[in-house]
PDB file of C-alpha atoms in Angstrom:
ATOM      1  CA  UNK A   1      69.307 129.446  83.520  1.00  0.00           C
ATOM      2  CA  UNK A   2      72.759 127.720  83.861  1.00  0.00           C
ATOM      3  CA  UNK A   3      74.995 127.749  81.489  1.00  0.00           C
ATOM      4  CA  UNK A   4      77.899 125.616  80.986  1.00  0.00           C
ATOM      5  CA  UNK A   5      80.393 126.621  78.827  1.00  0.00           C
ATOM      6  CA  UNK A   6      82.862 123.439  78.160  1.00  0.00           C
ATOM      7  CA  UNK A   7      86.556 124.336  77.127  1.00  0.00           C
ATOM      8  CA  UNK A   8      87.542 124.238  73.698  1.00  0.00           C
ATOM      9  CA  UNK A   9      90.328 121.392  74.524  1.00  0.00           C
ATOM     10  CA  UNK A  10      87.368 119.338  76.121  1.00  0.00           C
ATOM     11  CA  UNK A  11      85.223 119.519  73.105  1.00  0.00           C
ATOM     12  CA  UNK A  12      87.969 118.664  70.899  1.00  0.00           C
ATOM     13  CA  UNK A  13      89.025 115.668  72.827  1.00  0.00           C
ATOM     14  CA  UNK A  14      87.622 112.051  72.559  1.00  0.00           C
ATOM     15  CA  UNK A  15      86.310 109.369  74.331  1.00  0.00           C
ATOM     16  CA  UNK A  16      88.666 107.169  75.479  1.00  0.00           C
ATOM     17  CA  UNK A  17      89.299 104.388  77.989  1.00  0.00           C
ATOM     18  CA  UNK A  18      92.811 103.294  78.770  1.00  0.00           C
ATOM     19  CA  UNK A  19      93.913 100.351  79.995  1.00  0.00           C
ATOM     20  CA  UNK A  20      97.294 100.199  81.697  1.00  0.00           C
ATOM     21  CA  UNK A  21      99.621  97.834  81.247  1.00  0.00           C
ATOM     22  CA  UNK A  22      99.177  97.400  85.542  1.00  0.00           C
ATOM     23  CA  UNK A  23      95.509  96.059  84.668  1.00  0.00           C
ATOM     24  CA  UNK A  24      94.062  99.432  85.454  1.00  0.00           C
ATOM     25  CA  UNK A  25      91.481 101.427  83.688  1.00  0.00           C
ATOM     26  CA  UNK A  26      90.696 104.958  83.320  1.00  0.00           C
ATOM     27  CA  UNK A  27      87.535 106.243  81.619  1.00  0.00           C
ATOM     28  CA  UNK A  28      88.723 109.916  80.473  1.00  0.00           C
ATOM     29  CA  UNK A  29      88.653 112.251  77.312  1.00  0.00           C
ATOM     30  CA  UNK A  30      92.086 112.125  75.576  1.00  0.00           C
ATOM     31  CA  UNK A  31      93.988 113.781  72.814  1.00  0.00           C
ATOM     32  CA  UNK A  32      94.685 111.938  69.399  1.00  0.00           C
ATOM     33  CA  UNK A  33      97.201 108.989  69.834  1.00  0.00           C
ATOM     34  CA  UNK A  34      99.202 108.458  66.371  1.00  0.00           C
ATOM     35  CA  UNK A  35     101.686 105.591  66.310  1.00  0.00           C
ATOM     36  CA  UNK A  36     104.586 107.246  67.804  1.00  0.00           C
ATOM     37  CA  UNK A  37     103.062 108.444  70.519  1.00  0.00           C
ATOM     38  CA  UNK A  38     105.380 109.072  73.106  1.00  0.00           C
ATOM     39  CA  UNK A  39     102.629 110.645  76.388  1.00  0.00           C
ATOM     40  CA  UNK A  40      99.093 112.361  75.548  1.00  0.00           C
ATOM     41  CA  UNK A  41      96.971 114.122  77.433  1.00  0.00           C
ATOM     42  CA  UNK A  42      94.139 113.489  78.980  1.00  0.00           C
ATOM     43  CA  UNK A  43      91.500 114.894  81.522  1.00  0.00           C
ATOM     44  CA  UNK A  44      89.353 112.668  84.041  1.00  0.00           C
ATOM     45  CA  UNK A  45      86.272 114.989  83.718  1.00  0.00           C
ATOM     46  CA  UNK A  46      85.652 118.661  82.594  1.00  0.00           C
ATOM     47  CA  UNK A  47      86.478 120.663  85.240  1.00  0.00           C
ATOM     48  CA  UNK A  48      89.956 118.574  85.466  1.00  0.00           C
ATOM     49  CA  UNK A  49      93.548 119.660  84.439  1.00  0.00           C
ATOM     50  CA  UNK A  50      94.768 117.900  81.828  1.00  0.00           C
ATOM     51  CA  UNK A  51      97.149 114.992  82.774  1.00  0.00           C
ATOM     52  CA  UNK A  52     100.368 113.606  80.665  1.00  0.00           C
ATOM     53  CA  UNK A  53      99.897 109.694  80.103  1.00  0.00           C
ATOM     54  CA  UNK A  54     103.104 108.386  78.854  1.00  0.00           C
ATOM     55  CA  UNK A  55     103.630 105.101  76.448  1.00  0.00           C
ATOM     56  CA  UNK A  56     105.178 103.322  78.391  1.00  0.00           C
ATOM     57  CA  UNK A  57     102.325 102.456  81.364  1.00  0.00           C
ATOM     58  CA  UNK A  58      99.444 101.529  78.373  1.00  0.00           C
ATOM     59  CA  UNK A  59      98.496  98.787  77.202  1.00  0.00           C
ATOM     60  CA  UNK A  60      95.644  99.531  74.861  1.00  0.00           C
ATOM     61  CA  UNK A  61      93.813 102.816  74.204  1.00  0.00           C
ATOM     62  CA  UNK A  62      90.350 102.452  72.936  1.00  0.00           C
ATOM     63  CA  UNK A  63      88.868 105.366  71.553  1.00  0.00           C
ATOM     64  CA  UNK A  64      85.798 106.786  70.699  1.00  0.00           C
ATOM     65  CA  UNK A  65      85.504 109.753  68.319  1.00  0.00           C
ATOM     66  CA  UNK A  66      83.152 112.504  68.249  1.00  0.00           C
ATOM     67  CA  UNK A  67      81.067 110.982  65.538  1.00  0.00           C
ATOM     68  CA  UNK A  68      80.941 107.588  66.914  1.00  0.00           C
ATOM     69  CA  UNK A  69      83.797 105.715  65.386  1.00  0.00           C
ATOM     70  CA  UNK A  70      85.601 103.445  67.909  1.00  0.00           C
ATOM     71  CA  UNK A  71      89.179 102.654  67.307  1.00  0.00           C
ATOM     72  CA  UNK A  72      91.585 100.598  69.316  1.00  0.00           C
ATOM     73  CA  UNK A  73      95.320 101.825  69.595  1.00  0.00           C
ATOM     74  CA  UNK A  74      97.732  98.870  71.113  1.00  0.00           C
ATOM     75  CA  UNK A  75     101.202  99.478  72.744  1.00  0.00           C
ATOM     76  CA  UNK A  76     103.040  96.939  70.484  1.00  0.00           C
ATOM     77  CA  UNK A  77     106.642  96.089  70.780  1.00  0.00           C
ATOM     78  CA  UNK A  78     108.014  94.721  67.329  1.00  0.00           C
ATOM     79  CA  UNK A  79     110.968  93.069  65.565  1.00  0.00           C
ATOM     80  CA  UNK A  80     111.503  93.019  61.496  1.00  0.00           C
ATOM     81  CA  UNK A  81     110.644  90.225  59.443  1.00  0.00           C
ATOM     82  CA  UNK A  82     114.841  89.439  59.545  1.00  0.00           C
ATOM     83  CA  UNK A  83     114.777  88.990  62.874  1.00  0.00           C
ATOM     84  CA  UNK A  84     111.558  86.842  62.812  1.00  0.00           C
ATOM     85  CA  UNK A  85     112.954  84.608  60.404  1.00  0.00           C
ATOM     86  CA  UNK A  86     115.908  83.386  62.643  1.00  0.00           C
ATOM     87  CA  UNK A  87     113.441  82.905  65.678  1.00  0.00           C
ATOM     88  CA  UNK A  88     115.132  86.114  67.747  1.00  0.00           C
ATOM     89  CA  UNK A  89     112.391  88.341  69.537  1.00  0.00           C
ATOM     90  CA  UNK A  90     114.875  90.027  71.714  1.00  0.00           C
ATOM     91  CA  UNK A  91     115.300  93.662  72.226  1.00  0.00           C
ATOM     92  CA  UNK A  92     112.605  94.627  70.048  1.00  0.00           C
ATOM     93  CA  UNK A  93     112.449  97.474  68.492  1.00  0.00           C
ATOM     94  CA  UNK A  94     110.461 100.573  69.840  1.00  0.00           C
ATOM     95  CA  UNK A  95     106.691  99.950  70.632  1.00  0.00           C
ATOM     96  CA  UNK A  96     104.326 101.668  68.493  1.00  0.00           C
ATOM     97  CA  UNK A  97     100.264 102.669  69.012  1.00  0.00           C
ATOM     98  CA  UNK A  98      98.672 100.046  66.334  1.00  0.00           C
ATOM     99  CA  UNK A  99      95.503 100.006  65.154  1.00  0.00           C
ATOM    100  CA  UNK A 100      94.200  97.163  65.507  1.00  0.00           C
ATOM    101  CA  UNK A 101      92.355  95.261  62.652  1.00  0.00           C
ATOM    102  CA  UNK A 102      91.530  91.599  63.758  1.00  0.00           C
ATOM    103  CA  UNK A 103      91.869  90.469  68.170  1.00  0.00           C
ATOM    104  CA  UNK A 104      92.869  86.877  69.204  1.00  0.00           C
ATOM    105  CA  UNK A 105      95.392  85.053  69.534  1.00  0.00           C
ATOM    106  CA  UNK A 106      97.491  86.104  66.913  1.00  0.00           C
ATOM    107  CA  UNK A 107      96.427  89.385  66.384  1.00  0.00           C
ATOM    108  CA  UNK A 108      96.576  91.608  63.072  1.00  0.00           C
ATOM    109  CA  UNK A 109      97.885  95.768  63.354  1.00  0.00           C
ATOM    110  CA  UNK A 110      97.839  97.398  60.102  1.00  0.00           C
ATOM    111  CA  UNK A 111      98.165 101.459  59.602  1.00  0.00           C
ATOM    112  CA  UNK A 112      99.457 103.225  56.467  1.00  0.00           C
ATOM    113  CA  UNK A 113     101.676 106.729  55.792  1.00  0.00           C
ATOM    114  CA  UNK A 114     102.530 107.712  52.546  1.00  0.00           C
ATOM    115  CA  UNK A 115     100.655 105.013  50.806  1.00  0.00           C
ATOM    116  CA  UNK A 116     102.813 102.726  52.272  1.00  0.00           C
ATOM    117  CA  UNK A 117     100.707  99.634  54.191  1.00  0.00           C
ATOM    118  CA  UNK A 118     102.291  98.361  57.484  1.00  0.00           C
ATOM    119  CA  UNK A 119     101.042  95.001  58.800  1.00  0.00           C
ATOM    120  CA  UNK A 120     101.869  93.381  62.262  1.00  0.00           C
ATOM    121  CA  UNK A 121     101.215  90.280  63.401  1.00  0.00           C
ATOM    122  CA  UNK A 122     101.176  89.397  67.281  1.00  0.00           C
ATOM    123  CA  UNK A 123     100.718  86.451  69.168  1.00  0.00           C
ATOM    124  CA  UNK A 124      99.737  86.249  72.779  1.00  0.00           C
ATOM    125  CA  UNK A 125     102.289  83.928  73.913  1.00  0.00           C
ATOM    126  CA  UNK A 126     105.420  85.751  72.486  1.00  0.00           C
ATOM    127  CA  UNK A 127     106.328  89.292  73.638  1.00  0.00           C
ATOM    128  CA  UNK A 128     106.474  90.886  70.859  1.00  0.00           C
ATOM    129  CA  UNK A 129     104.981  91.352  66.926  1.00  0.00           C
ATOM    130  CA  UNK A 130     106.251  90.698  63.407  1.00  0.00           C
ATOM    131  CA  UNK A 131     106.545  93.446  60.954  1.00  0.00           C
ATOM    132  CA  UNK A 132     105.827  92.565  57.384  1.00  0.00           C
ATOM    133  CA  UNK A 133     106.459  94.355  54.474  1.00  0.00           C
ATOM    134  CA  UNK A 134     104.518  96.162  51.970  1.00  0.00           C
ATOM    135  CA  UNK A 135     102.714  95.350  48.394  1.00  0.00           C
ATOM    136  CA  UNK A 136      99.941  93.537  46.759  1.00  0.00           C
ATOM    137  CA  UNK A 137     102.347  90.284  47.952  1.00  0.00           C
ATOM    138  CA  UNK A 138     104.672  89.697  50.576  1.00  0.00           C
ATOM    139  CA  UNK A 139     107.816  88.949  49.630  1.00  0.00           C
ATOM    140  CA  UNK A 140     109.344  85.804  50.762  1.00  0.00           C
ATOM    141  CA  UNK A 141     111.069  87.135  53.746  1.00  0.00           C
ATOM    142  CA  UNK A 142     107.929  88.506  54.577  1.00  0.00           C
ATOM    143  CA  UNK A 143     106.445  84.871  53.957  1.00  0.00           C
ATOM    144  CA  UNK A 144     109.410  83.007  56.139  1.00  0.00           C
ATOM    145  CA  UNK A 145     108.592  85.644  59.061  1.00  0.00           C
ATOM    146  CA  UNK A 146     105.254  84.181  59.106  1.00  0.00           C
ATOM    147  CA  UNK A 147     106.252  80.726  59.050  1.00  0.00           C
ATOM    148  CA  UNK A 148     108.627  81.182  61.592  1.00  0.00           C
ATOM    149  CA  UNK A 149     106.478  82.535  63.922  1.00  0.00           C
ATOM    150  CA  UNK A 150     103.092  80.210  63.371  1.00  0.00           C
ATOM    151  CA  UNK A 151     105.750  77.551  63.423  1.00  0.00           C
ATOM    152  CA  UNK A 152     103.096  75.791  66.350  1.00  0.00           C
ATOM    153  CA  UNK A 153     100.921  75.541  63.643  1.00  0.00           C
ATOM    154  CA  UNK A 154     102.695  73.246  61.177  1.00  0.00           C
ATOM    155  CA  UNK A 155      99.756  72.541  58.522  1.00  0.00           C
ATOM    156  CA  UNK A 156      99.088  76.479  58.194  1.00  0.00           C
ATOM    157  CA  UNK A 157     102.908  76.936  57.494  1.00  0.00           C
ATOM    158  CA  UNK A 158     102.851  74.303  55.191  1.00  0.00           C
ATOM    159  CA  UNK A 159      99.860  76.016  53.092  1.00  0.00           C
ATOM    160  CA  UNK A 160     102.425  79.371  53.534  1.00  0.00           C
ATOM    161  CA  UNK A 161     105.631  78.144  52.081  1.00  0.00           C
ATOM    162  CA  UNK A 162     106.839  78.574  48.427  1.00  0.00           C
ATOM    163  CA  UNK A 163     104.056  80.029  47.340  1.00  0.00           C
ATOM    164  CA  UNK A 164     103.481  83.827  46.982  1.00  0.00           C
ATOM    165  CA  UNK A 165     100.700  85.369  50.069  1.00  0.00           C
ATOM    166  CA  UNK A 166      99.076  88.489  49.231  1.00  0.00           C
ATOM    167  CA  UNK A 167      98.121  91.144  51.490  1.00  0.00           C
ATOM    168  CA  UNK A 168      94.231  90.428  50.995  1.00  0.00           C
ATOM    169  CA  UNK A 169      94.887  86.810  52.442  1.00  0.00           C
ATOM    170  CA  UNK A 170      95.814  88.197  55.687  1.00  0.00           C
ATOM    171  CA  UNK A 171      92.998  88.525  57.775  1.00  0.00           C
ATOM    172  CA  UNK A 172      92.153  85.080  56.375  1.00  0.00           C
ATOM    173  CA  UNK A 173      95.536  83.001  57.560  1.00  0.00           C
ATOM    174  CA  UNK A 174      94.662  85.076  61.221  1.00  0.00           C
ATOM    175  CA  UNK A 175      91.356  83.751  61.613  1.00  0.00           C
ATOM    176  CA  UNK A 176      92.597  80.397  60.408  1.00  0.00           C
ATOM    177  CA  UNK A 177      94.955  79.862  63.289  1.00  0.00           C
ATOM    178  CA  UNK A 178      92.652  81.709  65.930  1.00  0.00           C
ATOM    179  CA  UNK A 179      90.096  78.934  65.301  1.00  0.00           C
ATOM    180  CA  UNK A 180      93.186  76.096  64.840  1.00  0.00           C
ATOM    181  CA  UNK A 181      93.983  77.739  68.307  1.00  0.00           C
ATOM    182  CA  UNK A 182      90.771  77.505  69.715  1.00  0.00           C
ATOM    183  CA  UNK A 183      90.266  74.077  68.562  1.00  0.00           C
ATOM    184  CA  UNK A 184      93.490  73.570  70.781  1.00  0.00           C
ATOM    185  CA  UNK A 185      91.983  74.900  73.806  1.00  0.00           C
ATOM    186  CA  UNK A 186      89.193  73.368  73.755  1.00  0.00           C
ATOM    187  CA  UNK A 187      90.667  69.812  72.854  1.00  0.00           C
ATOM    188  CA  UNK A 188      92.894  70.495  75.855  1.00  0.00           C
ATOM    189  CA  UNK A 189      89.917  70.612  78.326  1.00  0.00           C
TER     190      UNK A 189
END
């Protein structure tokens, strides 16, 4: 009889599949990745050494815990809801592994510490996200961030402005403009 006795750190680890920001992917086990994540571990197979992945070279780490939960991580650079309101997405601030809540075109990160919600918005055609602020309701630099940067979407901004947007409405106003974005596309064709 054979028996196989699997490392501790290998049992511990998770399923994961990276995706580098070169296109590549790697199938592996990996450490946790928390939002400042700087380089994790990971091992190719259980007989490997364990490798150092850093930031910088992933795009998106999806992974799959030990009791079946799948979670996507994204390498997000961001700029504050100030600097969203004047229209400036240069030097953004430090990327950060988000969780990511709703995919598309404009795509939604939220994650929480201390009771204290974080919420992201990213669009595919602009570098980098938005960070919004925290509460029930955004506050109305919060609000002007958005407008700013679904400015392509005039109606939707329109629906936004002087009015008070709570956090619950989020995922809503995202799948609004993927499907005004779709319709778009597809119009386009």
């Amino acid at each position: 009889m054979l028996l196989l006795v699997m490392p501790t750190a290998w049992a511990d680890m998770n399923n994961a599949i990276i995706h580098f920001k070169n296109g590549e992917k790697l199938e592996c086990k990996s450490d946790f990745v928390s939002i400042n994540t700087k380089k994790f571990k990971i091992r190719r197979d259980v007989n490997s050494r364990k490798e150092v992945i850093k930031k910088d070279d992933v795009a998106i780490v999806e992974l799959i815990y030990n009791d079946g939960t799948e979670y996507a991580m994204c390498n997000v650079p961001y700029v504050s809801g100030i600097k969203a309101i004047k229209g400036d997405y240069s030097k953004p601030k430090n990327d950060l592994f988000l969780p990511l809540v709703a995919p598309g075109f404009l795509s939604l990160f939220h994650y929480t510490v201390d009771g204290y919600h974080h919420y992201f918005l990213k669009r595919m055609d602009v570098d980098c996200a938005i960070h919004l602020s925290d509460g029930k309701k955004f506050n109305a630099n919060s609000v002007k961030a958005m407008i700013t940067y679904l400015s392509d979407y005039p109606e939707l901004c329109e629906s936004l402005n002087n009015r008070k947007v709570e956090t619950s409405e989020l995922e809503g106003i995202v799948q609004e403009y993927n499907q005004w974005k779709e319709r778009q596309l597809n119009a386009g064709n």
